[in-house]
Coordinates of C-alpha atoms and ligand atoms in Angstrom, one line a residue:
Chain M
M57 CA 0.0 0.0 0.0
T58 CA 2.8 2.5 0.8
T59 CA 4.6 4.4 -1.9
P60 CA 8.3 4.5 -0.9
S61 CA 9.3 7.4 -3.2
L62 CA 7.4 10.2 -1.5
G63 CA 10.4 11.9 -0.3
L64 CA 8.9 12.8 3.0
Q65 CA 10.5 15.2 5.5
K66 CA 8.7 13.2 8.4
A67 CA 6.5 10.4 9.0
P68 CA 2.8 11.4 8.2
A69 CA 0.4 11.0 11.2
P70 CA -1.3 7.4 11.2
G71 CA -4.3 6.4 9.3
L72 CA -7.4 4.4 10.4
K73 CA -6.8 2.2 13.3
N74 CA -8.6 -0.7 12.1
P75 CA -8.4 -0.2 8.2
V76 CA -11.1 -3.0 7.6
H77 CA -13.8 -2.3 10.0
D78 CA -13.3 1.5 10.4
A79 CA -13.5 1.8 6.5
Q80 CA -16.8 -0.3 6.6
K81 CA -18.3 2.0 9.2
I82 CA -17.4 5.1 7.5
F83 CA -18.5 4.0 4.0
K84 CA -21.9 2.9 5.6
V85 CA -22.1 6.6 6.9
A86 CA -21.5 8.0 3.4
M87 CA -23.9 5.5 1.7
N88 CA -26.7 6.3 4.3
A89 CA -26.2 9.9 3.8
L90 CA -26.3 9.7 0.0
A91 CA -29.5 7.5 0.3
R92 CA -31.2 9.7 2.6
P93 CA -30.2 13.3 1.5
G94 CA -30.1 16.0 4.1
S95 CA -30.4 13.4 7.1
L96 CA -27.5 13.8 9.6
Q97 CA -25.6 10.5 9.8
E98 CA -23.4 9.9 12.9
M99 CA -19.8 9.4 12.4
P100 CA -18.2 6.5 14.4
E101 CA -15.4 7.4 17.2
L102 CA -12.1 7.1 15.1
G103 CA -9.7 9.0 17.2
L104 CA -7.9 10.1 14.0
E105 CA -5.2 12.8 14.3
V106 CA -4.9 14.7 11.1
P107 CA -2.9 17.8 9.9
A108 CA -5.0 20.9 9.8
P109 CA -6.8 22.3 8.0
L110 CA -7.8 18.9 7.2
T111 CA -10.7 17.7 9.3
Q112 CA -11.1 14.4 11.0
T113 CA -14.3 13.7 9.2
V114 CA -13.0 14.7 5.7
A115 CA -9.9 12.6 6.4
A116 CA -12.0 9.7 7.3
L117 CA -14.0 9.9 4.1
A118 CA -10.8 10.5 2.0
L119 CA -9.1 7.3 3.6
T120 CA -12.2 5.2 2.9
L121 CA -13.0 6.3 -0.7
L122 CA -9.8 7.5 -2.4
D123 CA -6.9 5.4 -3.9
Y124 CA -4.7 5.2 -6.9
D125 CA -7.7 5.3 -9.3
T126 CA -9.2 8.5 -7.8
P127 CA -7.7 11.8 -8.9
V128 CA -8.3 14.3 -6.1
Y129 CA -8.6 18.2 -6.1
L130 CA -7.6 19.9 -2.9
D131 CA -8.9 23.4 -2.1
P132 CA -6.2 26.1 -1.8
A133 CA -6.2 25.9 1.9
L134 CA -5.3 22.2 1.8
A135 CA -3.1 22.2 -1.1
Q136 CA -0.7 24.7 0.4
E137 CA 0.0 22.5 3.4
V138 CA 2.8 20.1 2.8
D139 CA 1.8 17.8 5.8
V140 CA -1.9 17.5 4.2
V141 CA -0.7 16.6 0.8
D142 CA 1.9 14.1 2.4
Y143 CA -0.9 12.6 4.5
L144 CA -3.3 12.0 1.8
R145 CA -0.5 10.8 -0.7
F146 CA 0.9 8.3 1.9
H147 CA -2.4 7.0 3.0
T148 CA -4.5 6.9 -0.1
G149 CA -2.1 7.0 -3.1
A150 CA -4.5 9.4 -5.0
P151 CA -3.0 11.5 -7.6
I152 CA -3.5 15.2 -6.8
V153 CA -4.8 17.2 -9.6
A154 CA -4.8 21.1 -10.1
L155 CA -7.7 21.0 -12.3
A156 CA -11.0 20.7 -10.6
S157 CA -12.6 19.1 -13.7
D158 CA -10.1 16.2 -13.7
A159 CA -11.1 15.2 -10.0
A160 CA -13.1 12.2 -9.0
F161 CA -13.1 13.7 -5.5
A162 CA -12.5 17.2 -4.3
L163 CA -11.6 18.0 -0.6
I164 CA -13.0 21.5 0.4
S165 CA -11.8 22.7 3.7
D166 CA -12.9 26.4 3.3
P167 CA -16.3 26.2 1.9
A168 CA -16.9 29.9 2.3
K169 CA -14.3 30.6 -0.4
M170 CA -15.2 27.4 -2.6
S171 CA -14.5 27.8 -6.2
A172 CA -17.4 27.5 -8.7
I173 CA -19.1 24.0 -8.5
S174 CA -19.6 24.2 -12.5
G175 CA -15.8 23.7 -12.6
F176 CA -16.1 20.3 -11.4
A177 CA -16.8 17.2 -13.5
V178 CA -20.4 16.5 -14.2
G179 CA -20.0 13.3 -16.1
T180 CA -21.1 12.7 -19.7
D181 CA -24.6 11.8 -21.0
E182 CA -23.5 8.3 -21.4
Y183 CA -21.4 8.0 -18.3
P184 CA -22.9 10.3 -15.6
D185 CA -21.0 8.5 -13.1
R186 CA -17.7 10.2 -14.4
S187 CA -18.3 13.1 -12.2
T188 CA -16.6 14.8 -9.2
T189 CA -17.9 14.1 -5.5
L190 CA -17.4 17.0 -3.2
L191 CA -16.1 16.3 0.4
I192 CA -17.0 19.5 2.2
A193 CA -15.8 20.4 5.8
V194 CA -18.5 22.4 7.6
D195 CA -18.9 23.3 11.4
D196 CA -22.5 22.9 11.7
M197 CA -25.5 21.1 10.0
T198 CA -29.1 21.5 10.7
N199 CA -32.5 20.1 9.8
T200 CA -34.5 23.0 11.0
S201 CA -33.7 25.7 8.5
G202 CA -32.2 26.1 5.1
A203 CA -33.0 24.7 1.7
T204 CA -35.9 22.4 1.2
L205 CA -35.0 19.1 -0.3
S206 CA -37.2 16.5 -1.9
G207 CA -36.6 13.6 -4.4
P208 CA -35.3 10.1 -4.1
G209 CA -34.3 9.2 -0.4
I210 CA -36.6 11.6 0.9
K211 CA -40.2 10.6 1.9
T212 CA -41.8 14.2 1.5
E213 CA -39.3 16.9 2.0
T214 CA -36.7 17.9 4.5
E215 CA -34.9 21.2 5.4
F216 CA -31.1 21.2 5.3
D217 CA -28.4 23.6 5.9
A218 CA -24.7 23.7 6.7
A219 CA -22.4 26.3 7.7
P220 CA -20.1 28.1 6.6
L221 CA -21.1 28.2 3.1
S222 CA -20.6 30.7 0.5
P223 CA -23.8 32.7 -0.6
A224 CA -23.2 31.3 -4.1
F225 CA -23.5 27.7 -2.9
W226 CA -27.2 27.1 -3.0
P227 CA -27.9 28.9 -6.2
Q228 CA -25.0 26.8 -7.8
M229 CA -26.4 23.7 -6.5
I230 CA -29.7 24.4 -7.8
A231 CA -28.1 24.9 -11.2
N232 CA -26.3 21.6 -10.7
Q233 CA -29.7 19.9 -10.2
T234 CA -31.0 21.1 -13.6
L235 CA -28.2 19.0 -15.2
Y236 CA -29.7 15.8 -13.9
P237 CA -28.7 12.9 -14.6
L238 CA -25.3 14.8 -14.7
G239 CA -23.9 16.9 -12.0
V240 CA -21.7 16.6 -8.7
D241 CA -22.7 14.9 -5.7
V242 CA -21.8 16.4 -2.2
L243 CA -21.1 14.9 1.1
F244 CA -20.9 17.6 3.9
A245 CA -18.7 16.6 6.8
S246 CA -19.1 18.2 10.3
P247 CA -16.9 17.2 13.3
T248 CA -19.5 14.7 14.1
H249 CA -21.7 13.9 11.2
V250 CA -21.9 13.6 7.5
A251 CA -24.9 14.5 5.3
G252 CA -25.4 13.9 1.5
L253 CA -26.7 16.1 -1.2
P254 CA -26.8 14.0 -4.5
R255 CA -27.5 15.4 -7.9
S256 CA -31.0 13.8 -7.6
S257 CA -32.2 16.1 -4.9
K258 CA -34.6 18.8 -5.9
I259 CA -33.7 22.1 -4.0
S260 CA -36.0 25.0 -3.2
M261 CA -35.2 28.0 -1.1
K262 CA -37.6 30.0 0.7
E263 CA -38.4 33.4 -0.8
A264 CA -37.7 35.4 2.4
R265 CA -35.5 34.2 5.2
Chain W
M1439 CA -20.3 -11.4 16.3
T1440 CA -17.9 -8.7 17.4
E1441 CA -14.8 -7.4 15.7
Q1442 CA -12.6 -9.1 18.1
T1443 CA -14.1 -12.6 17.5
Y1444 CA -13.9 -11.9 13.9
D1445 CA -10.2 -11.3 14.0
N1446 CA -9.7 -14.9 15.0
F1447 CA -10.7 -15.8 11.5
A1448 CA -8.6 -13.0 9.9
D1449 CA -5.5 -14.9 9.4
H1450 CA -7.2 -17.0 7.0
Y1451 CA -9.7 -14.6 5.1
N1452 CA -10.0 -11.1 4.1
F1453 CA -13.1 -9.9 5.9
A1454 CA -16.0 -10.7 3.4
Y1455 CA -13.4 -12.2 1.1
L1456 CA -12.6 -9.1 -1.0
D1457 CA -9.5 -6.9 -0.5
E1458 CA -9.9 -3.5 0.6
Q1459 CA -8.9 -2.0 -2.8
T1460 CA -11.8 -4.0 -4.4
K1461 CA -14.2 -3.0 -1.8
R1462 CA -13.4 0.7 -2.3
M1463 CA -14.0 0.4 -6.0
I1464 CA -17.3 -1.1 -5.3
R1465 CA -18.2 1.2 -2.7
R1466 CA -17.4 4.2 -4.9
A1467 CA -19.7 2.5 -7.6
I1468 CA -22.5 2.1 -5.0
L1469 CA -22.3 5.8 -4.1
K1470 CA -22.7 6.8 -7.8
A1471 CA -25.7 4.4 -8.1
I1472 CA -27.4 5.9 -5.2
A1473 CA -26.9 9.4 -6.7
V1474 CA -28.3 8.4 -10.1
P1475 CA -31.0 6.0 -9.5
G1476 CA -31.6 3.4 -12.0
Y1477 CA -28.3 4.2 -14.0
Q1478 CA -26.2 1.2 -14.4
V1479 CA -22.6 2.1 -13.1
P1480 CA -19.8 0.0 -14.6
F1481 CA -17.5 -1.6 -12.1
A1482 CA -14.5 -3.8 -12.2
S1483 CA -16.2 -7.2 -11.3
R1484 CA -13.7 -9.6 -9.6
E1485 CA -13.6 -13.4 -9.8
M1486 CA -15.4 -14.9 -7.0
P1487 CA -14.9 -18.4 -5.7
M1488 CA -18.3 -19.4 -7.1
P1489 CA -19.8 -19.4 -10.8
Y1490 CA -21.2 -16.4 -12.2
G1491 CA -24.9 -17.9 -12.2
W1492 CA -24.6 -18.1 -8.4
G1493 CA -24.8 -14.3 -8.0
T1494 CA -21.5 -13.0 -7.9
G1495 CA -22.7 -9.4 -8.4
G1496 CA -24.9 -9.6 -5.5
V1497 CA -22.1 -11.1 -3.6
Q1498 CA -19.7 -8.3 -4.3
V1499 CA -22.2 -5.7 -3.4
T1500 CA -23.0 -7.5 0.0
A1501 CA -19.2 -8.0 0.6
A1502 CA -18.7 -4.2 0.1
I1503 CA -21.4 -3.0 2.6
I1504 CA -21.4 -5.8 5.3
G1505 CA -19.9 -5.0 8.8
A1506 CA -19.4 -7.1 11.7
N1507 CA -22.7 -6.3 13.3
D1508 CA -24.9 -6.9 10.3
V1509 CA -27.4 -9.6 10.3
L1510 CA -27.7 -11.4 6.9
K1511 CA -30.6 -13.3 5.3
M1512 CA -29.9 -14.9 2.0
I1513 CA -33.0 -16.0 -0.1
D1514 CA -33.3 -17.8 -3.6
Q1515 CA -36.9 -17.7 -5.2
G1516 CA -38.3 -16.8 -1.8
S1517 CA -36.7 -19.8 0.1
D1518 CA -33.8 -19.6 2.6
D1519 CA -33.0 -23.5 2.1
T1520 CA -32.1 -24.0 -1.6
T1521 CA -28.6 -25.0 -2.3
N1522 CA -27.7 -21.5 -3.8
A1523 CA -29.0 -19.6 -0.7
V1524 CA -27.3 -22.1 1.8
A1525 CA -24.0 -21.8 0.0
L1526 CA -23.9 -18.0 -0.2
R1527 CA -25.1 -17.5 3.5
G1528 CA -22.1 -20.2 4.5
F1529 CA -19.7 -18.1 2.3
F1530 CA -20.5 -15.1 4.4
V1531 CA -20.7 -16.5 7.7
K1532 CA -17.4 -18.1 7.1
T1533 CA -15.6 -15.0 5.8
T1534 CA -17.3 -12.4 8.1
G1535 CA -18.5 -14.1 11.2
V1536 CA -21.8 -12.2 10.9
E1537 CA -25.0 -13.6 12.3
A1538 CA -27.1 -15.2 9.7
T1539 CA -31.0 -15.3 10.0
T1540 CA -34.0 -16.5 7.9
K1541 CA -36.3 -14.0 9.6
T1542 CA -36.9 -11.1 7.3
S1543 CA -37.6 -8.7 10.2
E1544 CA -34.3 -9.6 12.0
A1545 CA -32.0 -9.0 8.9
T1546 CA -30.1 -5.8 8.2
I1547 CA -28.9 -7.1 4.9
I1548 CA -31.0 -9.3 2.7
Q1549 CA -29.4 -10.7 -0.5
T1550 CA -31.9 -12.0 -2.9
R1551 CA -32.3 -14.1 -6.1
H1552 CA -35.7 -13.6 -7.8
R1553 CA -38.0 -12.5 -5.0
I1554 CA -38.7 -9.4 -2.7
P1555 CA -39.9 -10.5 0.7
E1556 CA -43.7 -10.3 1.4
E1557 CA -43.0 -8.5 4.6
P1558 CA -42.6 -4.7 4.0
L1559 CA -38.8 -3.9 4.5
K1560 CA -37.8 -1.1 6.8
A1561 CA -35.4 1.8 6.8
N1562 CA -32.4 -0.1 8.6
Q1563 CA -32.4 -2.8 6.0
T1564 CA -30.6 -3.0 2.6
L1565 CA -32.0 -5.3 -0.1
V1566 CA -29.3 -6.7 -2.4
Y1567 CA -30.4 -8.4 -5.7
Q1568 CA -28.4 -10.7 -7.8
V1569 CA -28.9 -9.7 -11.3
P1570 CA -28.0 -11.8 -14.4
I1571 CA -28.6 -9.3 -17.0
P1572 CA -28.8 -5.7 -16.0
E1573 CA -29.7 -4.1 -19.3
P1574 CA -33.4 -3.9 -19.8
L1575 CA -32.9 -2.9 -23.5
R1576 CA -30.5 -5.9 -24.1
K1577 CA -33.0 -8.2 -26.0
L1578 CA -34.0 -5.3 -28.4
E1579 CA -30.4 -4.0 -29.0
P1580 CA -27.5 -6.3 -28.4
R1581 CA -24.9 -3.4 -28.8
E1582 CA -23.6 -1.9 -25.5
T1583 CA -22.8 1.4 -27.3
E1584 CA -26.1 1.7 -28.6
T1585 CA -28.1 0.9 -25.3
R1586 CA -26.0 3.4 -23.5
K1587 CA -26.8 6.0 -26.2
M1588 CA -30.7 5.1 -25.6
H1589 CA -30.3 5.6 -21.9
A1590 CA -28.6 8.9 -22.5
L1591 CA -31.2 10.3 -24.8
E1592 CA -34.1 8.6 -23.0
E1593 CA -35.0 6.8 -26.1
Y1594 CA -37.2 4.3 -24.6
G1595 CA -39.7 3.9 -27.6
L1596 CA -38.5 0.4 -28.6
M1597 CA -39.2 -0.8 -25.1
H1598 CA -42.9 0.2 -25.5
V1599 CA -43.0 -1.2 -29.0
K1600 CA -41.9 -4.6 -27.6
L1601 CA -44.6 -4.5 -24.9
Y1602 CA -47.1 -3.4 -27.2
E1603 CA -46.4 -6.4 -29.6
D1604 CA -47.1 -8.5 -26.7
I1605 CA -50.5 -7.0 -26.5
A1606 CA -51.2 -7.4 -30.1
K1607 CA -50.0 -11.1 -30.1
Y1608 CA -51.4 -12.3 -26.8
G1609 CA -54.1 -9.7 -25.8
E1610 CA -52.0 -8.6 -22.8
I1611 CA -48.3 -7.8 -21.9
A1612 CA -46.7 -11.4 -21.6
T1613 CA -43.8 -10.5 -19.7
T1614 CA -44.2 -11.8 -16.3
Y1615 CA -40.6 -11.8 -15.0
A1616 CA -38.0 -8.9 -15.1
Y1617 CA -40.8 -6.6 -16.0
P1618 CA -39.1 -3.3 -16.8
V1619 CA -39.6 -0.1 -14.5
L1620 CA -39.0 3.5 -14.9
V1621 CA -37.0 4.8 -12.1
N1622 CA -37.4 8.5 -10.7
D1623 CA -38.9 9.4 -14.0
R1624 CA -35.5 9.0 -15.8
Y1625 CA -34.0 5.5 -16.3
V1626 CA -35.7 2.4 -17.5
M1627 CA -34.3 -0.3 -15.2
D1628 CA -34.3 -4.2 -15.1
P1629 CA -35.6 -5.2 -11.7
S1630 CA -33.9 -8.5 -12.1
P1631 CA -35.9 -11.6 -12.7
I1632 CA -38.3 -11.2 -9.9
P1633 CA -42.0 -11.8 -10.7
K1634 CA -44.0 -8.8 -11.8
F1635 CA -45.9 -9.2 -8.8
D1636 CA -43.0 -7.9 -6.7
N1637 CA -42.7 -4.7 -8.8
P1638 CA -44.9 -2.5 -6.8
K1639 CA -43.0 -3.3 -3.7
M1640 CA -39.9 -1.6 -5.1
H1641 CA -42.1 1.8 -5.4
E1642 CA -41.2 4.1 -2.4
M1643 CA -39.8 1.3 -0.4
E1644 CA -38.3 2.2 3.0
A1645 CA -35.2 0.2 2.5
L1646 CA -32.4 0.9 0.1
Q1647 CA -32.3 -1.5 -2.9
L1648 CA -28.9 -2.3 -4.6
F1649 CA -28.5 -4.3 -7.8
G1650 CA -25.2 -6.2 -8.6
A1651 CA -24.5 -8.1 -11.9
G1652 CA -21.2 -9.8 -11.8
R1653 CA -20.6 -11.2 -15.3
E1654 CA -21.9 -7.9 -16.9
K1655 CA -20.0 -5.7 -14.4
R1656 CA -22.9 -3.3 -13.5
I1657 CA -24.2 -1.9 -10.2
Y1658 CA -27.3 0.1 -9.9
A1659 CA -29.6 1.4 -7.2
V1660 CA -33.1 2.6 -5.9
P1661 CA -32.7 4.5 -3.0
P1662 CA -35.4 4.7 -0.3
H1663 CA -38.6 6.5 -1.1
T1664 CA -38.0 6.7 -4.8
K1665 CA -40.7 6.5 -7.5
V1666 CA -40.5 3.2 -9.3
E1667 CA -43.2 2.6 -12.1
S1668 CA -43.9 -0.4 -14.4
L1669 CA -44.0 0.4 -17.8
D1670 CA -47.5 0.2 -19.3
F1671 CA -50.0 1.9 -21.6
E1672 CA -53.1 3.9 -20.7
D1673 CA -55.3 1.2 -22.3
Y1674 CA -53.4 -1.6 -21.0
P1675 CA -52.4 -0.6 -17.4
F1676 CA -49.9 -2.7 -15.5
E1677 CA -51.3 -5.5 -13.6
I1678 CA -49.8 -8.0 -11.1
Q1679 CA -50.4 -11.8 -11.3
K1680 CA -53.5 -12.8 -9.4
F1681 CA -54.0 -16.2 -7.6
E1682 CA -57.3 -17.9 -7.6
E1683 CA -56.9 -19.4 -4.2
P1684 CA -55.0 -18.5 -1.0
C1685 CA -51.8 -20.2 0.3
A1686 CA -52.7 -24.0 1.0
L1687 CA -50.7 -23.9 4.1
C1688 CA -51.0 -20.5 5.9
G1689 CA -54.1 -19.3 4.0
A1690 CA -52.4 -16.0 3.1
E1691 CA -53.9 -13.9 0.2
N1692 CA -52.4 -11.3 -1.9
V1693 CA -48.8 -13.0 -1.8
Y1694 CA -46.9 -14.7 -4.4
L1695 CA -47.7 -18.4 -4.6
D1696 CA -45.6 -21.4 -6.1
E1697 CA -47.2 -24.4 -7.5
V1698 CA -46.2 -27.6 -5.7
I1699 CA -46.9 -30.9 -7.4
L1700 CA -48.2 -33.5 -4.8
D1701 CA -48.2 -36.7 -6.7
D1702 CA -47.9 -38.2 -10.2
K1703 CA -51.6 -38.1 -10.6
G1704 CA -51.6 -34.4 -11.1
A1705 CA -52.6 -33.4 -7.6
R1706 CA -51.2 -30.0 -6.8
M1707 CA -51.3 -27.1 -4.2
F1708 CA -50.2 -23.4 -4.2
V1709 CA -48.2 -22.4 -1.2
C1710 CA -46.3 -19.1 -0.5
S1711 CA -43.1 -18.5 -2.3
D1712 CA -41.8 -16.7 0.6
S1713 CA -41.1 -19.6 3.0
D1714 CA -40.2 -17.4 6.2
F1715 CA -43.4 -15.3 5.7
C1716 CA -45.4 -18.7 5.3
E1717 CA -43.8 -20.2 8.5
D1718 CA -44.4 -17.0 10.5
R1719 CA -48.0 -17.0 9.7
R1720 CA -48.4 -20.7 10.7
E1721 CA -46.5 -20.1 13.9
N1722 CA -49.1 -17.4 14.6
G1723 CA -51.9 -19.9 14.1
H1724 CA -52.8 -19.2 10.5
V1725 CA -54.1 -22.4 8.8
G1726 CA -54.5 -23.0 5.1
H1727 CA -57.0 -25.5 3.5
M1728 CA -54.3 -28.2 3.2
A1729 CA -52.3 -27.4 6.2
A1730 CA -52.8 -31.0 7.4
N1731 CA -51.2 -32.3 4.3
P1732 CA -48.4 -34.7 5.2
I1733 CA -46.1 -33.0 2.6
T1734 CA -42.9 -31.9 4.4
E1735 CA -41.1 -28.5 4.4
S1736 CA -38.2 -29.8 2.4
E1737 CA -40.2 -31.5 -0.2
N1738 CA -42.4 -28.4 -0.7
R1739 CA -39.2 -26.2 -1.2
G1740 CA -37.5 -28.8 -3.5
A1741 CA -40.3 -28.4 -5.8
D1742 CA -39.5 -24.7 -6.4
A1743 CA -35.7 -25.2 -6.8
Ligands
LIG213 ZN1 -48.3 -19.5 3.2

């Protein structure tokens, strides 16, 4: 699994304590999050120590889902930290790409300054799965205010919001939904929970807030 | 079984047989499948220690999602006791140490070949289907490049023509298994060879439904609470099979029944295809009109295999 020629200055922080069972539990959280959009899925206790500004929850998702086959885009705040880059390279082997549209996954640690969602891969008509999944670190998530979601995985409708997000985020995700079945999918990662916003979710915003 | 007890096995097997790299690849495909309900996600299907016809696609999906605390039910044509179901259940018990059950209500993962349980599934359950041919358009168009285009353009006219030809020929839509459905108003999907009787159960199901085709290397999904419509026509609406009599053993109506031949003189009876459902009803005192029949459980199921 390890790549010997990284030229690391120091050993990266350790990865998952139990790579088999921890990865299964983390995947299950991500699966349930996308299968039930907007629901807050609790992360297991992992005791991961990860280099800032990477968060424990984003790191857990990355270690579970990324490998040599998944080009990953890092937002500027992550890309400029050598320890973060080394940690992800060492534990996942995922090639880090500069172009958002080349990425199978994008790790966003500073969502208030996130680049345009339209820059990520949305798949093709024949292969809508060739798209970017965004892993976005947030501080808080709620089901009592925010956007109203409906569609697959939601019985009637559900409210959902996350913070911090850029003011452009929801309008961009509404635009993303119009591309269906193309589009990006989002996993929001708070310190304790994960929530999903797949491209299939219909989003409406209240007129006045 | 706990993780610690499992680890006694760990010297001999990868947990759930697959290596972690393969699980990651399958897990990514499952996430895409959930995000685009009914779309067939290609994946790099692995060789499994069983022939393709045994449901290697379903096995790989189950192996990618199963955890040490899951409770697994394995059914084949409604029964937990066929050779196929017993072998696959044994495979997972051996390679994961998880608890197995025949009770639908106790399972967290139900892997199935050709049936959906009669008992409504719940939010904490995942139904994994073994799929032989994932492409609903395959019989109309053998070329993968063409079917992919048809899905991309939502060109499903041929599918309707095929169903309408049935009506012209037989006076009704003759397809009774693997009856095509439209998922989330977008993709036409093959529900695997379940009887069309089961199609309505897929609609707005509480449980997540995952489909794995090993030989054809495709994974697809129907998330909970998702619209699933059987294709039909205004003047020929979709109808499920109707049975003239209730289950001979438990008296259940509105369930899918299998014909069981009783002797070489042509005597027969109809019994629940879902053996756990039938047993549960009988344990709760429900009695069918032939419940006193001496036919044994095992013979009953053997007729179905
Ligand atoms: Zn019965």
